[in-house]
Every structure is written in structure tokens, then in C-alpha cells.
Coordinates of C-alpha atoms in Angstrom, one line a residue:
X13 CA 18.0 3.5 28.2
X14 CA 15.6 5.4 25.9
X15 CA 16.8 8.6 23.8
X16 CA 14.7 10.8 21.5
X17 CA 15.5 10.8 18.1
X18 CA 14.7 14.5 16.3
X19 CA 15.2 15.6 12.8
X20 CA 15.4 19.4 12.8
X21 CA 13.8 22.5 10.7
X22 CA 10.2 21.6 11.1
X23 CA 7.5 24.2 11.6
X24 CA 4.9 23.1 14.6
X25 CA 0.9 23.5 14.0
X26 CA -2.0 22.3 15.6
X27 CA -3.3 22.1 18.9
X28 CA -2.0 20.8 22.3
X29 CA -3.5 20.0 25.4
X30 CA -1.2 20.8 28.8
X31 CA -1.4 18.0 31.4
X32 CA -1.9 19.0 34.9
X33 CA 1.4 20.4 36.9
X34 CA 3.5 17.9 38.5
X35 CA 4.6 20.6 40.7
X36 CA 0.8 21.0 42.2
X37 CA 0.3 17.7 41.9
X38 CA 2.9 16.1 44.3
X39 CA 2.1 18.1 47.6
X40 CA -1.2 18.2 47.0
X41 CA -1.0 13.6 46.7
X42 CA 1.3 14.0 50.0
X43 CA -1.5 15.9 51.3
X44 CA -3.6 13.0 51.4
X45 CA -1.3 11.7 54.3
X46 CA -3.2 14.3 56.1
X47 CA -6.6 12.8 56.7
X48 CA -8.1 9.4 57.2
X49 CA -10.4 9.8 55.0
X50 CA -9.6 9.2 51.1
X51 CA -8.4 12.1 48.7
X52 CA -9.2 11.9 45.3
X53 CA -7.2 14.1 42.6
X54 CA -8.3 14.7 39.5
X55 CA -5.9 16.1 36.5
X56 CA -2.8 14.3 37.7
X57 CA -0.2 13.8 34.7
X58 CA 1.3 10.4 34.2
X59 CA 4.6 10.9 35.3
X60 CA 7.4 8.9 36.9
X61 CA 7.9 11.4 40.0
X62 CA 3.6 10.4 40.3
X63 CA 4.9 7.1 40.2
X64 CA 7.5 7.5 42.8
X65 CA 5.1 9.0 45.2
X66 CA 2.2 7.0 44.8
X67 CA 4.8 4.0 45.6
X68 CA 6.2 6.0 48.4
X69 CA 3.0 6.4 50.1
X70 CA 2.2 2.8 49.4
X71 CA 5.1 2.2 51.7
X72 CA 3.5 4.1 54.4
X73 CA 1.1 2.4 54.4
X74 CA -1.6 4.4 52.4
X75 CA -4.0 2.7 49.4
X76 CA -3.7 4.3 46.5
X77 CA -5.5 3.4 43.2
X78 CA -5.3 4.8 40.0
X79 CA -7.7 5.0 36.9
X80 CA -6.4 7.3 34.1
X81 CA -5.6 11.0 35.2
X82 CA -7.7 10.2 38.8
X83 CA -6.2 9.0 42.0
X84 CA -7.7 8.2 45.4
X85 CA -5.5 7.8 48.4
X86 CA -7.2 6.4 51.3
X87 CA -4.5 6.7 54.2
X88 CA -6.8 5.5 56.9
X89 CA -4.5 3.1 58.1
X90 CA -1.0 3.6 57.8
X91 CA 1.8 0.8 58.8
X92 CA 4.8 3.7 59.0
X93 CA 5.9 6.8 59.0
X94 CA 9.0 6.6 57.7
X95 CA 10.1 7.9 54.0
X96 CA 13.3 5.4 53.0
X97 CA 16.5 6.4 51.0
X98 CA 15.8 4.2 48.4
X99 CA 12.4 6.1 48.0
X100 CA 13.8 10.2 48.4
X101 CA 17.1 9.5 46.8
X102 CA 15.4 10.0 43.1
X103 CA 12.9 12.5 44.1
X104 CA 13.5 16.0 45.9
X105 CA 9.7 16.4 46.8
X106 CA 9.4 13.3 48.8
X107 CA 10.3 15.4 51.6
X108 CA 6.4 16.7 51.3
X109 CA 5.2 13.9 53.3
X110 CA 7.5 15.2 56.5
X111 CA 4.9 17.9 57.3
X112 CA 1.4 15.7 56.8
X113 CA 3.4 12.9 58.8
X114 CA 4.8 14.6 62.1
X115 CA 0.9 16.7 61.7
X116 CA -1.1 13.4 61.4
X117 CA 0.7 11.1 63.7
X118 CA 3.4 12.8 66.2
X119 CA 6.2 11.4 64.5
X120 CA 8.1 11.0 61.3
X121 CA 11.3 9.6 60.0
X122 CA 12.3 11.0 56.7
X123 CA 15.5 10.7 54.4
X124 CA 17.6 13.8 53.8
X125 CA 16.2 14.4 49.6
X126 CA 17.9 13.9 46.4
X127 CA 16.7 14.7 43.0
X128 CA 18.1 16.9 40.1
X129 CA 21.4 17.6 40.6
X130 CA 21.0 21.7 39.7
X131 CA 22.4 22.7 42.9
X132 CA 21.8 23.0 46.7
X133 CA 18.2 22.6 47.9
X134 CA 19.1 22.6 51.7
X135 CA 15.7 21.4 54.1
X136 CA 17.2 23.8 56.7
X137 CA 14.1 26.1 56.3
X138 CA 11.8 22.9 56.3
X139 CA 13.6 21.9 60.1
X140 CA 13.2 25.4 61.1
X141 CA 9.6 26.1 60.8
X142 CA 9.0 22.8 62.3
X143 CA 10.8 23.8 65.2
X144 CA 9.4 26.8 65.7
X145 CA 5.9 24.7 65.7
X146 CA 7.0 22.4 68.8
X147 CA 9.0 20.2 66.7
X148 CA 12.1 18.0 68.4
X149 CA 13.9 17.3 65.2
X150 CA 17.3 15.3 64.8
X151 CA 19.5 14.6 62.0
X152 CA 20.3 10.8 62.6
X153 CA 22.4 8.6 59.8
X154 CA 20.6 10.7 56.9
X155 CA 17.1 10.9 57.8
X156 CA 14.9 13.7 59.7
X157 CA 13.6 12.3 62.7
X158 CA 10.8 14.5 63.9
X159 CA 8.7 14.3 66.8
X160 CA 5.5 16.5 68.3
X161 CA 2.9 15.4 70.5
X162 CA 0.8 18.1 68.7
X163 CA 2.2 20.8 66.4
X164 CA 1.6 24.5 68.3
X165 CA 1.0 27.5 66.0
X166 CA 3.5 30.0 65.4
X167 CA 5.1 32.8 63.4
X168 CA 7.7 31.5 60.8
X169 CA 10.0 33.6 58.4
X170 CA 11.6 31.8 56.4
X171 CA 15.3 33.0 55.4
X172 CA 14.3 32.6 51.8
X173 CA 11.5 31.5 49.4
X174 CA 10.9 28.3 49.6
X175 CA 8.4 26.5 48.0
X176 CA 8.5 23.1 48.9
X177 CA 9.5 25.0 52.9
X178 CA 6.1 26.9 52.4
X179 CA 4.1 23.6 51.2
X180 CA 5.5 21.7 53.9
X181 CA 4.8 24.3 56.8
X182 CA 1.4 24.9 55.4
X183 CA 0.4 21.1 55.6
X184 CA 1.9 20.8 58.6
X185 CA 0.0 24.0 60.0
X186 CA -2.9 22.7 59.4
X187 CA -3.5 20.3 62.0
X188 CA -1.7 22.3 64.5
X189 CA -3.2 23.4 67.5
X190 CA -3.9 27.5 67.3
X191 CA -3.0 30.2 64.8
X192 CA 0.2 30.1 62.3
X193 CA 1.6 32.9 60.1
X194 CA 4.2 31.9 57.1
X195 CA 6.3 35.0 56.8
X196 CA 8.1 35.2 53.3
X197 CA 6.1 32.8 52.0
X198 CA 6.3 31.9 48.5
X199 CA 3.9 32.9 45.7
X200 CA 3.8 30.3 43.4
X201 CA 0.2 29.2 41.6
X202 CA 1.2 25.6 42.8
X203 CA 1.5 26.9 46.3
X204 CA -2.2 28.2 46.0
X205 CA -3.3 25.4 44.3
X206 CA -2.2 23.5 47.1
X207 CA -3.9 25.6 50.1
X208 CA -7.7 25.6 47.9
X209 CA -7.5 21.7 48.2
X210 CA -6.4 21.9 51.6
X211 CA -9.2 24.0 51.8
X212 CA -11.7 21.8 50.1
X213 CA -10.6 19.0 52.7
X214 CA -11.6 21.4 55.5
X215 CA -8.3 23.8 56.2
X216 CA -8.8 27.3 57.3
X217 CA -6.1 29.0 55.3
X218 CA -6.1 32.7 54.0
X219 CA -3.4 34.7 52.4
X220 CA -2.1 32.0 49.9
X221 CA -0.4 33.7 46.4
X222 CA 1.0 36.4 48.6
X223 CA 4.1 36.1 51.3
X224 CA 2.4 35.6 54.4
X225 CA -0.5 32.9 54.5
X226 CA -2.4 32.5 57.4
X227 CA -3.3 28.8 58.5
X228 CA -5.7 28.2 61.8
X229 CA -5.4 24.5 63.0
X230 CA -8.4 22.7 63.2
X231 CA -8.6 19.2 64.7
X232 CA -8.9 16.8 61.6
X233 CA -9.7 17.2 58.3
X234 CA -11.8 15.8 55.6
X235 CA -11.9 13.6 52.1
X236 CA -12.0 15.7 49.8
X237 CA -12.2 15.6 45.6
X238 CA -9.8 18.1 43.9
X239 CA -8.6 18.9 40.2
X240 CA -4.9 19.6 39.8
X241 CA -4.3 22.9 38.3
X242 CA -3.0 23.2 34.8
X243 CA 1.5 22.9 34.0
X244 CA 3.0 26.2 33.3
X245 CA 6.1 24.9 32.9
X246 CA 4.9 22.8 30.2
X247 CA 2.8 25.1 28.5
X248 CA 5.8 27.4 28.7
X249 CA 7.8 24.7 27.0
X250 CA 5.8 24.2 24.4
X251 CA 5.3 27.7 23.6
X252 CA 9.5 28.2 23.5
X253 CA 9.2 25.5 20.8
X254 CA 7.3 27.7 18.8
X255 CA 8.9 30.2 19.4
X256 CA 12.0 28.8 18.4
X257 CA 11.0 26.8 15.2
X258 CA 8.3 29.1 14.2
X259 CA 4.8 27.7 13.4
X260 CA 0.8 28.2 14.8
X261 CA -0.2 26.3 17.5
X262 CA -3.3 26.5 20.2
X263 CA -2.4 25.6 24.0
X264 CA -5.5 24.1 25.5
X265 CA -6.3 23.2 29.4
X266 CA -4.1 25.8 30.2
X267 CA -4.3 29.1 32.7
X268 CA -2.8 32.3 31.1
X269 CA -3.3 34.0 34.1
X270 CA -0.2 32.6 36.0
X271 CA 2.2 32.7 32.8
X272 CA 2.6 36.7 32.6
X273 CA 6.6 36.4 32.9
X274 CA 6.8 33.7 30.5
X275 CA 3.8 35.7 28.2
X276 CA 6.0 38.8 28.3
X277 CA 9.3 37.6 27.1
X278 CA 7.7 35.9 24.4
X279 CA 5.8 38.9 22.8
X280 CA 9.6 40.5 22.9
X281 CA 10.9 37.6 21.1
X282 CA 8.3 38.6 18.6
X283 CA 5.4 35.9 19.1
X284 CA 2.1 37.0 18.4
X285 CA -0.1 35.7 21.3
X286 CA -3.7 35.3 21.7
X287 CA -5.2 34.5 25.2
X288 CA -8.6 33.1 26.7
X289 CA -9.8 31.7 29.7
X290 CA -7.9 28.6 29.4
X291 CA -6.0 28.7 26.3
X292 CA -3.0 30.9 24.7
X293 CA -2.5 30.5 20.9
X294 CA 1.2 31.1 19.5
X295 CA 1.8 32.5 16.0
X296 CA 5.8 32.6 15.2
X297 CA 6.6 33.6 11.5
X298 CA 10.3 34.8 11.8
X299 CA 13.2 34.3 13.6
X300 CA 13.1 35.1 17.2
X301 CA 14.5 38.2 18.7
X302 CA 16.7 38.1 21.6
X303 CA 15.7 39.0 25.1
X304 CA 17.3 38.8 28.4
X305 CA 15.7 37.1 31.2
X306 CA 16.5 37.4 34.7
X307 CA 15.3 34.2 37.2
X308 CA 13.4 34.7 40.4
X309 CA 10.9 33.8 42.7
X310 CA 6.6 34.3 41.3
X311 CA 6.0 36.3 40.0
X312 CA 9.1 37.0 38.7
X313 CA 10.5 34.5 35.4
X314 CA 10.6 31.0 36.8
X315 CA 14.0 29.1 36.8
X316 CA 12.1 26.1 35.4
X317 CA 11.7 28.2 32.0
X318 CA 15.6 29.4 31.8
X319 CA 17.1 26.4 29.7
X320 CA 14.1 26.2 27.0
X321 CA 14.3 30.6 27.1
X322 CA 18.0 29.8 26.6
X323 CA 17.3 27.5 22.9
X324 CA 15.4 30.0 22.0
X325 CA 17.8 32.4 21.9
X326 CA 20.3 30.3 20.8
X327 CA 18.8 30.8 17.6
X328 CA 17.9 34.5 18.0
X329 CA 18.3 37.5 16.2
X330 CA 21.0 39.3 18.6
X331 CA 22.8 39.0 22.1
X332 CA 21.2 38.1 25.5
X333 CA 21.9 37.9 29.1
X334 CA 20.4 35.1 31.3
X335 CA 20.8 35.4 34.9
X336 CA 20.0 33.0 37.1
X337 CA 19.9 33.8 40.9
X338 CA 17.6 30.6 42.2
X339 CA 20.2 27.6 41.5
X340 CA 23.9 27.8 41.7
X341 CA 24.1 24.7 39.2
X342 CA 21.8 25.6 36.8
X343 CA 23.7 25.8 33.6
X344 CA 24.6 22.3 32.8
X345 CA 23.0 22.0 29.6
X346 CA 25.1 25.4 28.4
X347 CA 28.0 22.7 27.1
X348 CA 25.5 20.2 25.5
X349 CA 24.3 23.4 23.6
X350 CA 27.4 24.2 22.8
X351 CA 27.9 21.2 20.9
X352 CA 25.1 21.5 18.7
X353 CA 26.9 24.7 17.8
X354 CA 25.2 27.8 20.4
X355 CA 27.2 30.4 20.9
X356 CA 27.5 30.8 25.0
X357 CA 29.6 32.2 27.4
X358 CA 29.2 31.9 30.9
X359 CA 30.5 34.1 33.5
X360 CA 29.3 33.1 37.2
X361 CA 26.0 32.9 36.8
X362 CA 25.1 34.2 33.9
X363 CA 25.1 33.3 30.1
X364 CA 25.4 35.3 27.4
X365 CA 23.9 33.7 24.8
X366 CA 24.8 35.1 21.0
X367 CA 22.0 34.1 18.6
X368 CA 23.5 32.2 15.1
X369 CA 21.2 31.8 12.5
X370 CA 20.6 27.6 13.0
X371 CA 22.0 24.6 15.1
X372 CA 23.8 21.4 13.8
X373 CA 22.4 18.1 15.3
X374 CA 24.4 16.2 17.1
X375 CA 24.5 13.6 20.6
X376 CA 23.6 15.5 23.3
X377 CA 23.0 14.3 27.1
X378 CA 20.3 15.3 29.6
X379 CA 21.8 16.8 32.8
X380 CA 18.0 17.7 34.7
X381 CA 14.9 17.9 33.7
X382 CA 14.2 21.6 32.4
X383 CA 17.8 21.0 31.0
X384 CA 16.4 18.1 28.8
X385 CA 13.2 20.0 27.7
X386 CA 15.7 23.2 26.6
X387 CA 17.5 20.6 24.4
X388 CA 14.5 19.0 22.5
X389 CA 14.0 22.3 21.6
X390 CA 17.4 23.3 20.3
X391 CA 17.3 19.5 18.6
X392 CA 13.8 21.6 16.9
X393 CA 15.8 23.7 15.4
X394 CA 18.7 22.3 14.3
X395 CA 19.6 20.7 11.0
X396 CA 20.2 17.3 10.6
X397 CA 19.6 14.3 13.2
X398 CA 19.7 15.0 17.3
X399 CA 19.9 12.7 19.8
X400 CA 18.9 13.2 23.1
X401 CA 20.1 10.7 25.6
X402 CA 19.1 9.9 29.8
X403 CA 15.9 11.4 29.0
X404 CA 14.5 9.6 31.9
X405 CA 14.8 13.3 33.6
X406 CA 12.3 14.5 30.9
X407 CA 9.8 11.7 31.6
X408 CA 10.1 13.1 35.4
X409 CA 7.9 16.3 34.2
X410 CA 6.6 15.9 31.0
X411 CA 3.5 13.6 29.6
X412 CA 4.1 11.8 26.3
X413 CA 6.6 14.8 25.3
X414 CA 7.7 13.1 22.4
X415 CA 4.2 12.5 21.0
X416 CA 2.4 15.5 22.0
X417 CA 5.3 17.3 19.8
X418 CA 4.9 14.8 17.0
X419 CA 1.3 15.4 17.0
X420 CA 1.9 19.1 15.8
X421 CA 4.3 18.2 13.1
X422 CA 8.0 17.4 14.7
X423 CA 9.9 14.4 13.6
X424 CA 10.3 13.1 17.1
X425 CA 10.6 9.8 18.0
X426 CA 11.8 7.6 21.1
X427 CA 14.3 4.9 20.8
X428 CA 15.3 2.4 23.2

């Protein structure tokens, strides 16, 4: 099982480029399910939750080839619509083909998800929506089995924002037959990157980015050619590192523009940031000042950036609060800090999180995937040799981490 191997106290330079967001790019791939003709997406990362849906729709049936960041699926002639355990178990979003499938073909058969284990991510609000669209939907020995002659629009509010819920309906909605309105929609730039390629492959769709979209089912839709947009996450990652170890680094292929949370907490921390069209260049010549961060839905601070915000303030000047209102689970990697030597307390769900002036290096474990990016970074910072092990949940959302950090001056390496 591969580990990364970091030596601490280096400052980062250089320049980066981001990948493209797996979080766009996995329901907009399931979105080829919707159309016989083929899909091809451009700016997809290499990364093994890419992997584990271009093998799941494989299984269905779909051709898909690959050739560097671009794949086409051409799912012209599927063999099944059904979405195994052995498939979902690893991978929360494979519940993105439900949607396209009971859309495309009446029917669909679809294991109950797995994935990081950060806390409950029910599909209650998937079944729902579904329903209200015409849906008969059954829960039989772990899977969704879904049936619809033809979806029907309708007016679905969700009891919470969900974004995979929101994806799903949307894909679904657009092959129904008449008008549906998403109430409580969620807001997330992945959300809208997913409706403009829906678009481009012939969806009428308004009202995505705000919390109620708008789709009017037409009766097919089209190929299409579409570019996935750029990773906040992982441009927010890189720019905790910096943050956190101090240095001068340029972000490029990135969007500013859906990063203002993330943009704001770090100019407390005392970052000097520089932004343009699709780039954001981080200056960090001191030690970072603390500041509190509260999770929640786009636009508010995403709960994908909490664990890396956390390192970072692990070596802060001061006290801060993190609360985290989107996962119940979501503080896993507090203890693996803890043993590099962060001071953290945790009271229900939230840390306070005491700034000491370095880290010692030390074994840690991955628990999740933002988990194991949060930990690189405290293995940034502290002195002496870190080791972080199961870092197959990094590979999960990250592209060539280890060298894209080594490239700016870390001593990162992975070891088998």
C-alpha cells in the first residue's frame, strides 16, 4: 500500500497548474448515459474515482475511451442498467447514473452508495424527487430499483441541499416529459458546470447557481463536446499549503471567481493574494494568523476545505473555532493531528484549534480524502520525517499530489 514520505520546514515557490474538478467531472461522465450519441469531456483529472466510473459505465454497457485528460463515451448501446455493489461500494457518486438511467431507458437498478466514511449521506432526497417525477421506486436487497415509463415534470423541494440530490434530479429532468422546478437547490459551481454541458448537449435548463433551477424536458438530447471546469478544492489545498509553510506560488487553470470563501479566510490568515482571470498567486512570509471558519453549503466555506483550513491553523498565531454543520463525522483526522503534536479540542462539532508554533513528524493515517490532503499539509510543516499512510483516499481527488508539491520545492515522495 503506498504512503507519502515528507520531510517538513520547506518553503513552496513556483507555479502550479489545477486539474479539472472531480466533483464536475463525475456527473457530468454519468451524464453521458443520457444520450445515444457520444460525449466527449475535456479537462478530466486522472483520478481513481474517473477510473471507477469510466469502469462502471463500461459495465452498463457504454464505450468509453480515453486519451490523456479527454474522454468520449459513446452509450449508444447499452447491455444494462444496473449499477452493482462491487461498483458503488467504493464510490458515493455512482449513484449519478440513477437519474440518466431511469431518464434514458424506464428503468434502473442501482446499489445503495458507499464511499468516505465522514458520515451519513442518505439518497432519501434522490428517491424523493424521483417520485414526485412518476417514479415507482423500491428498496430491494440494497439496491434502488426504479421504474418510469416516462419521467413527468414536477415541483421538488428538497429537505436539504443536496448536491449530488440536485445533479441527479436535474439529469433526470431533462428528459422528462413537461416543466420541472428544483426548489432548494444547491449552488455549487460544479452543479452549474453540470447544467451548461447539459446545455451544450441540448437541455433547456435556467436558474442553475441559484436554489431553484428550472429544467423543461425535451425528447432526446445530443453529443455534445465539453471542458470540465477547473478544482477549487484543489486549488484551495494548495493555497492552505502556502499558507501554512509560507512561500510564493502562482495557481494556474484556475477560476477565482468561485473561491471567495476560501479567498477570504486566507487574506485573514495574512496571505497576500493576487487574482486574474484564471489564476490566483499566494505570497506567505510569516506565520499564519488564526481564523475561525464555519462550514456550509455555496457560497458559504465548503466542508471539503475544513481539514486543510484546520493544518493551517494548527500552526497559527492564536485560537480558532471550526464548525462544521454538513457532516456529522467529519473530524477524523483531528486525532492524527494530534499526534504530530496540534493542539485540538473537540466539543460536538466543533474544534477549537490552539495554534503552536511547529509540528513534530510522526506516522499518521488517512481517514477520507480531504482528511488526507489536511495531513500532507501539517506533514509541510512539521519538523522531521511524516508519514502518511492509506493515501489511496488522496489519489481519489487529487492529480499527481505528491509531484505537483515536489515540483514547488517540498520533499515529498511516494513509497510503496
Amino acid at each position: 500500500m503506498d504512503k507519502l514520505r515528507i520531510e517538513g520546514g520547506r518553503r513552496l515557490e513556483g507555479r502550479v497548474q489545477v486539474s479539472g474538478a472531480k466533483n464536475a467531472a463525475l456527473p457530468i461522465l454519468a451524464a453521458g448515459l443520457l444520450s445515444p450519441e457520444p460525449l466527449v469531456v475535456t479537462n478530466v483529472p486522472d483520478l481513481h474515482d474517473v477510473g471507477t466510473t469510466l469502469r462502471l459505465l463500461g459495465q452498463l454497457g457504454a464505450h468509453c475511451t480515453r486519451e490523456g485528460g479527454t474522454i468520449a463515451i459513446d452509450a449508444s448501446s447499452l447491455t444494462s442498467v444496473e449499477a452493482p455493489y462491487e461498483m458503488v461500494k467504493t464510490m458515493r457518486a455512482s449513484i449519478l447514473v440513477l437519474g440518466p438511467l431511469l431518464a434514458r431507458f424506464g428503468e434502473a437498478r442501482v446499489s445503495l452508495p458507499g464511499g468516505c466514511a465522514i458520515g451519513q449521506r442518505p439518497v432519501d432526497q434522490h428517491i424523493k424527487g424521483l417520485q414526485a417525477m412518476g417514479a415507482a421506486i423500491s428498496i430491494e436487497h440494497g439496491y434502488v430499483v426504479a421504474k418510469a415509463a416516462r419521467l413527468k415534470g414536477a415541483r421538488i423541494v428538497t429537505d436539504m441541499v443536496t448536491v449530488t440530490g440536485t445533479e441527479n434530479l436535474m439529469m433526470a429532468a431533462t428528459l422528462a416529459e413537461g416543466e420541472t422546478v428544483i426548489e432548494n437547490a444547491a449552488r455549487e459551481p460544479e452543479v452549474v458546470d453540470l447544467a451548461r454541458a447539459l446545455v451544450a448537449m441540448g437541455a433547456r435548463i435556467e436558474g442553475a447557481g441559484t436554489d431553484r433551477i428550472v429544467i423543461r424536458g425535451v425528447e432526446r438530447l445530443h453529443g455534445a463536446t465539453w471542458g470540465v471546469m477547473p478544482d477549487r478544492i484543489e486549488a484551495g489545498t494548495f493555497l492552505c499549503a502556502v499558507a501554512a509553510a509560507g512561500g510564493d506560488v502562482e495557481l494556474a487553470g484556475v477560476d477565482p471567481d468561485t473561491m471567495d470563501a476560501t479567498l477570504e479566510k486566507l487574506r485573514e490568515a495574512g496571505a497576500t493574494l493576487e487574482t486574474g482571470a484564471d489564476r490566483i498567486r499566494i505570497s506567505m512570509s510569516r506565520r499564519p494568523l488564526a481564523v475561525s471558519v464555519r462550514t456550509a453549503p455555496y457560497p458559504g466555506f465548503a466542508t471539503d476545505m475544513q481539514a486543510q483550513m484546520m493544518a493551517m491553523n494548527a500552526v497559527a498565531e492564536g485560537t480558532s473555532v471550526i464548525t462544521e454543520t454538513i457532516f456529522e463525522n467529519r473530524f477524523m483526522h483531528v486525532l492524527e493531528l494530534q499526534r504530530l503534536g496540534a493542539d485540538i479540542v473537540v466539543e460536538g462539532n466543533t474544534a477549537i484549534v490552539r495554534g503552536v508554533p511547529r509540528l513534530s513528524g510522526a506516522t499518521v493515517m488517512a481517514t477520507d480524502l480531504r482528511a488526507s490532503a489536511g495531513l500532507v499539509i501539517a506533514g509541510l510543516v512539521s519538523e522531521g520525517e511524516t508519514v502518511v499512510d492509506r493515501i489511496y483516499h488522496l489519489d481519489r481527488g487529487y492529480e499527481h499530489m505528491e509531484s505537483k508539491l515536489a515540483a514547488l520545492g517540498a520533499r515529498i515522495e511516494r513509497i510503496s
